[in-house]
Amino acid sequence: MKVAICDDEVRGRERIRTLLEKEFSQAQTQEFDSGMKLIKSVEEGYRPDIVMLDIAMKGMDGMETARHLKELTDALLIFVTGVKEQVFQAFDVGAFHYLMKPIDQDKMTDVLKRAMQEVEKKNTSPRYLLVKAEGSHYKIPVEDILYVENSGRKVILHTKTGCLEYYERMNHLAEILGEGFYRCHRGYLVALSAISGYDHESITVGQGDKIYLAKQKYGEFVKIYCKYLKE
């Protein structure tokens, strides 16, 4: 399991490395003191499974670094920050989780255990949808799906790379996709990992798409989403 530690402060990197060595001796760590150096390493072939990324770095900060990384790798991002308000920014770029400074050892151990389980699951059992649309078959990674929109007898898959419309029942698709998705409205099914914000009437997905949130589902949605974030 390869874990990249990116923090422009030596003490920050040392703290994370020490905790990793104590709890996860099997982890292969590599340290970077800037986002630019991490990105360059990934461009040259380095493939971390998990990236521990400080948000408040000089020069290219953690958010900008994460946006570049998303184009290069599917590594899980765990943000580290000393400012609570920055936590909400983390989910704009699909972060797996976050840790507050000073890092609590038990919290970090718990988050990393779940991250490593996710990596192992992703590596051993990739999930795809095989979709037939306009006479062609497409293999769609489930992790690329942002949300699904009902369109009469068809559904529209909104993914990280575009949209695809095909014949399918929303109820059936919800069963296939499972607990990582939530039926927020009769016309929409959203990936919990793609949510970047919400209010009483809508959910913001990815870079700004807004989809309906049924009023009667608001309370249930908040509970499920908060549980998802804690896990």
CSV table of C-alpha atoms in Angstrom, one decimal:
chain,number,residue,atom,x,y,z
A,1,MET,CA,0.0,0.0,0.0
A,2,LYS,CA,1.6,3.2,-1.2
A,3,VAL,CA,0.9,6.4,0.9
A,4,ALA,CA,2.0,9.8,-0.3
A,5,ILE,CA,2.4,12.5,2.4
A,6,CYS,CA,2.3,16.0,1.1
A,7,ASP,CA,2.8,18.9,3.6
A,8,ASP,CA,5.2,21.9,3.3
A,9,GLU,CA,6.0,21.7,7.0
A,10,VAL,CA,8.6,19.1,8.1
A,11,ARG,CA,6.9,18.6,11.5
A,12,GLY,CA,3.6,17.9,9.7
A,13,ARG,CA,5.1,15.2,7.5
A,14,GLU,CA,7.0,13.7,10.4
A,15,ARG,CA,3.9,13.4,12.6
A,16,ILE,CA,1.9,11.6,9.8
A,17,ARG,CA,4.9,9.3,9.0
A,18,THR,CA,5.4,8.4,12.7
A,19,LEU,CA,1.8,7.5,13.1
A,20,LEU,CA,1.8,5.4,9.9
A,21,GLU,CA,5.0,3.5,10.9
A,22,LYS,CA,3.4,2.7,14.3
A,23,GLU,CA,0.0,1.5,13.1
A,24,PHE,CA,0.7,0.5,9.4
A,25,SER,CA,4.2,-1.0,9.1
A,26,GLN,CA,3.2,-2.4,5.7
A,27,ALA,CA,2.6,1.1,4.2
A,28,GLN,CA,5.2,2.4,1.8
A,29,THR,CA,5.4,6.1,2.4
A,30,GLN,CA,6.9,8.8,0.3
A,31,GLU,CA,7.1,12.5,1.4
A,32,PHE,CA,6.6,15.7,-0.6
A,33,ASP,CA,7.1,19.2,0.6
A,34,SER,CA,5.0,20.8,-2.2
A,35,GLY,CA,2.0,20.0,-4.4
A,36,MET,CA,4.1,20.7,-7.5
A,37,LYS,CA,6.7,18.0,-6.5
A,38,LEU,CA,3.9,15.4,-5.8
A,39,ILE,CA,2.2,16.1,-9.2
A,40,LYS,CA,5.5,15.9,-11.0
A,41,SER,CA,6.3,12.5,-9.4
A,42,VAL,CA,2.8,11.2,-10.4
A,43,GLU,CA,3.3,12.4,-13.9
A,44,GLU,CA,6.6,10.5,-14.0
A,45,GLY,CA,4.9,7.3,-12.9
A,46,TYR,CA,4.5,7.3,-9.2
A,47,ARG,CA,1.2,5.7,-8.3
A,48,PRO,CA,0.1,6.2,-4.7
A,49,ASP,CA,-3.0,4.4,-3.4
A,50,ILE,CA,-3.6,7.1,-0.7
A,51,VAL,CA,-2.6,10.7,-0.6
A,52,MET,CA,-2.4,12.5,2.8
A,53,LEU,CA,-2.6,16.1,1.7
A,54,ASP,CA,-2.3,19.3,3.7
A,55,ILE,CA,-4.7,22.0,2.5
A,56,ALA,CA,-2.9,25.2,3.6
A,57,MET,CA,0.4,24.9,1.8
A,58,LYS,CA,2.4,27.8,0.3
A,59,GLY,CA,2.4,28.2,-3.4
A,60,MET,CA,0.0,25.5,-4.8
A,61,ASP,CA,-2.3,24.7,-2.0
A,62,GLY,CA,-3.9,21.4,-1.3
A,63,MET,CA,-7.1,22.1,-3.2
A,64,GLU,CA,-5.4,23.0,-6.4
A,65,THR,CA,-3.0,20.1,-6.0
A,66,ALA,CA,-6.0,17.8,-5.5
A,67,ARG,CA,-7.7,19.0,-8.7
A,68,HIS,CA,-4.5,18.2,-10.7
A,69,LEU,CA,-4.2,14.8,-9.1
A,70,LYS,CA,-7.8,13.9,-10.0
A,71,GLU,CA,-6.8,14.2,-13.7
A,72,LEU,CA,-3.8,11.9,-13.1
A,73,THR,CA,-4.7,9.3,-10.6
A,74,ASP,CA,-7.6,7.6,-8.8
A,75,ALA,CA,-5.8,7.7,-5.4
A,76,LEU,CA,-7.9,8.3,-2.4
A,77,LEU,CA,-7.5,11.8,-1.0
A,78,ILE,CA,-7.4,12.4,2.8
A,79,PHE,CA,-7.1,16.1,3.6
A,80,VAL,CA,-5.3,17.4,6.6
A,81,THR,CA,-6.2,20.8,7.9
A,82,GLY,CA,-6.0,23.0,11.0
A,83,VAL,CA,-8.9,25.2,9.9
A,84,LYS,CA,-12.4,23.6,10.4
A,85,GLU,CA,-14.0,25.8,7.7
A,86,GLN,CA,-11.7,24.3,5.1
A,87,VAL,CA,-13.2,20.8,5.6
A,88,PHE,CA,-16.2,21.6,3.4
A,89,GLN,CA,-13.8,22.5,0.5
A,90,ALA,CA,-12.3,19.0,0.7
A,91,PHE,CA,-15.5,17.4,-0.6
A,92,ASP,CA,-15.6,19.6,-3.7
A,93,VAL,CA,-12.8,17.5,-5.1
A,94,GLY,CA,-14.1,14.2,-4.0
A,95,ALA,CA,-12.0,13.7,-0.9
A,96,PHE,CA,-12.3,10.3,0.9
A,97,HIS,CA,-12.1,11.9,4.3
A,98,TYR,CA,-10.3,14.6,6.3
A,99,LEU,CA,-8.2,14.9,9.5
A,100,MET,CA,-8.0,18.0,11.8
A,101,LYS,CA,-4.7,19.2,13.2
A,102,PRO,CA,-3.3,18.3,15.6
A,103,ILE,CA,-3.9,14.8,14.3
A,104,ASP,CA,-5.5,12.4,16.7
A,105,GLN,CA,-3.8,8.9,16.4
A,106,ASP,CA,-7.0,6.9,17.0
A,107,LYS,CA,-8.9,9.0,14.4
A,108,MET,CA,-6.2,8.7,11.8
A,109,THR,CA,-5.9,5.0,12.4
A,110,ASP,CA,-9.7,4.6,11.9
A,111,VAL,CA,-9.8,6.7,8.7
A,112,LEU,CA,-6.7,5.0,7.2
A,113,LYS,CA,-8.1,1.5,7.9
A,114,ARG,CA,-11.3,2.3,6.0
A,115,ALA,CA,-9.3,4.0,3.2
A,116,MET,CA,-7.1,0.9,2.9
A,117,GLN,CA,-10.1,-1.4,2.8
A,118,GLU,CA,-11.6,0.8,0.1
A,119,VAL,CA,-8.4,0.6,-1.9
A,120,GLU,CA,-8.3,-3.2,-1.6
A,121,LYS,CA,-11.9,-3.5,-2.6
A,122,LYS,CA,-11.3,-1.2,-5.6
A,123,ASN,CA,-8.2,-3.2,-6.7
A,124,THR,CA,-9.8,-6.6,-6.3
A,125,SER,CA,-13.4,-6.0,-7.3
A,126,PRO,CA,-13.8,-3.1,-9.7
A,127,ARG,CA,-17.5,-2.3,-10.3
A,128,TYR,CA,-18.8,-1.4,-13.7
A,129,LEU,CA,-22.2,-0.9,-15.4
A,130,LEU,CA,-22.5,-2.5,-18.9
A,131,VAL,CA,-24.8,-0.1,-20.7
A,132,LYS,CA,-26.3,-0.5,-24.2
A,133,ALA,CA,-27.1,2.9,-25.8
A,134,GLU,CA,-27.7,3.7,-29.5
A,135,GLY,CA,-26.6,0.2,-30.6
A,136,SER,CA,-23.3,0.3,-28.8
A,137,HIS,CA,-22.2,-1.2,-25.5
A,138,TYR,CA,-20.3,0.9,-22.9
A,139,LYS,CA,-18.4,-0.2,-19.8
A,140,ILE,CA,-19.0,2.6,-17.2
A,141,PRO,CA,-17.0,2.6,-13.9
A,142,VAL,CA,-19.5,3.1,-11.0
A,143,GLU,CA,-17.1,5.4,-9.3
A,144,ASP,CA,-17.4,7.8,-12.3
A,145,ILE,CA,-21.1,8.2,-12.0
A,146,LEU,CA,-22.1,11.5,-10.4
A,147,TYR,CA,-25.9,11.1,-10.5
A,148,VAL,CA,-28.7,9.5,-12.5
A,149,GLU,CA,-31.7,11.4,-14.0
A,150,ASN,CA,-35.0,9.8,-14.9
A,151,SER,CA,-36.1,10.5,-18.4
A,152,GLY,CA,-39.4,8.7,-19.2
A,153,ARG,CA,-38.6,5.1,-20.0
A,154,LYS,CA,-34.9,5.9,-20.0
A,155,VAL,CA,-32.3,7.1,-17.5
A,156,ILE,CA,-29.5,9.6,-18.1
A,157,LEU,CA,-26.1,8.7,-16.5
A,158,HIS,CA,-24.2,11.9,-15.6
A,159,THR,CA,-20.6,10.9,-15.3
A,160,LYS,CA,-17.2,12.6,-14.8
A,161,THR,CA,-16.7,12.4,-18.6
A,162,GLY,CA,-20.1,13.1,-20.0
A,163,CYS,CA,-23.7,11.9,-20.2
A,164,LEU,CA,-25.2,8.7,-21.5
A,165,GLU,CA,-29.0,8.0,-22.0
A,166,TYR,CA,-30.4,4.4,-22.3
A,167,TYR,CA,-33.4,2.3,-21.4
A,168,GLU,CA,-33.5,1.3,-17.8
A,169,ARG,CA,-35.8,1.5,-14.8
A,170,MET,CA,-34.6,3.8,-12.0
A,171,ASN,CA,-35.7,1.4,-9.3
A,172,HIS,CA,-33.7,-1.4,-10.8
A,173,LEU,CA,-30.6,0.8,-11.2
A,174,ALA,CA,-30.9,2.0,-7.6
A,175,GLU,CA,-30.7,-1.7,-6.5
A,176,ILE,CA,-27.7,-2.3,-8.7
A,177,LEU,CA,-25.7,0.7,-7.5
A,178,GLY,CA,-26.4,0.1,-3.9
A,179,GLU,CA,-25.7,2.0,-0.7
A,180,GLY,CA,-23.2,4.5,-2.2
A,181,PHE,CA,-26.1,6.2,-3.9
A,182,TYR,CA,-29.2,7.9,-2.6
A,183,ARG,CA,-32.7,8.3,-4.2
A,184,CYS,CA,-33.1,12.0,-3.3
A,185,HIS,CA,-36.1,12.5,-5.6
A,186,ARG,CA,-38.3,10.2,-7.8
A,187,GLY,CA,-36.4,11.7,-10.7
A,188,TYR,CA,-32.8,11.5,-9.3
A,189,LEU,CA,-30.3,9.1,-7.8
A,190,VAL,CA,-27.1,10.7,-6.5
A,191,ALA,CA,-23.7,9.3,-5.7
A,192,LEU,CA,-22.9,10.3,-2.1
A,193,SER,CA,-19.2,10.7,-3.0
A,194,ALA,CA,-20.0,13.3,-5.6
A,195,ILE,CA,-22.0,15.7,-3.3
A,196,SER,CA,-20.4,19.1,-2.7
A,197,GLY,CA,-23.3,20.8,-1.0
A,198,TYR,CA,-27.1,20.8,-0.3
A,199,ASP,CA,-30.0,22.8,1.1
A,200,HIS,CA,-33.6,22.1,1.8
A,201,GLU,CA,-34.6,21.9,-1.9
A,202,SER,CA,-31.5,20.7,-3.8
A,203,ILE,CA,-28.2,18.9,-3.8
A,204,THR,CA,-25.1,20.3,-5.5
A,205,VAL,CA,-23.1,17.7,-7.4
A,206,GLY,CA,-19.5,17.9,-8.7
A,207,GLN,CA,-18.7,21.3,-10.1
A,208,GLY,CA,-22.1,22.8,-9.6
A,209,ASP,CA,-25.0,20.7,-11.1
A,210,LYS,CA,-28.1,21.1,-8.9
A,211,ILE,CA,-30.6,18.3,-8.6
A,212,TYR,CA,-33.9,18.2,-6.7
A,213,LEU,CA,-34.1,17.0,-3.1
A,214,ALA,CA,-37.7,16.0,-2.2
A,215,LYS,CA,-38.9,17.9,0.9
A,216,GLN,CA,-40.1,14.7,2.6
A,217,LYS,CA,-36.7,13.1,2.2
A,218,TYR,CA,-34.6,16.0,3.6
A,219,GLY,CA,-34.3,14.6,7.1
A,220,GLU,CA,-33.5,11.1,6.0
A,221,PHE,CA,-30.9,12.4,3.5
A,222,VAL,CA,-29.1,14.5,6.1
A,223,LYS,CA,-28.8,11.4,8.4
A,224,ILE,CA,-27.5,9.2,5.6
A,225,TYR,CA,-25.1,11.7,4.2
A,226,CYS,CA,-23.7,12.6,7.7
A,227,LYS,CA,-23.2,8.9,8.4
A,228,TYR,CA,-21.4,8.5,5.0
A,229,LEU,CA,-19.1,11.4,5.9
A,230,LYS,CA,-18.3,9.9,9.3
A,231,GLU,CA,-17.5,6.5,7.8
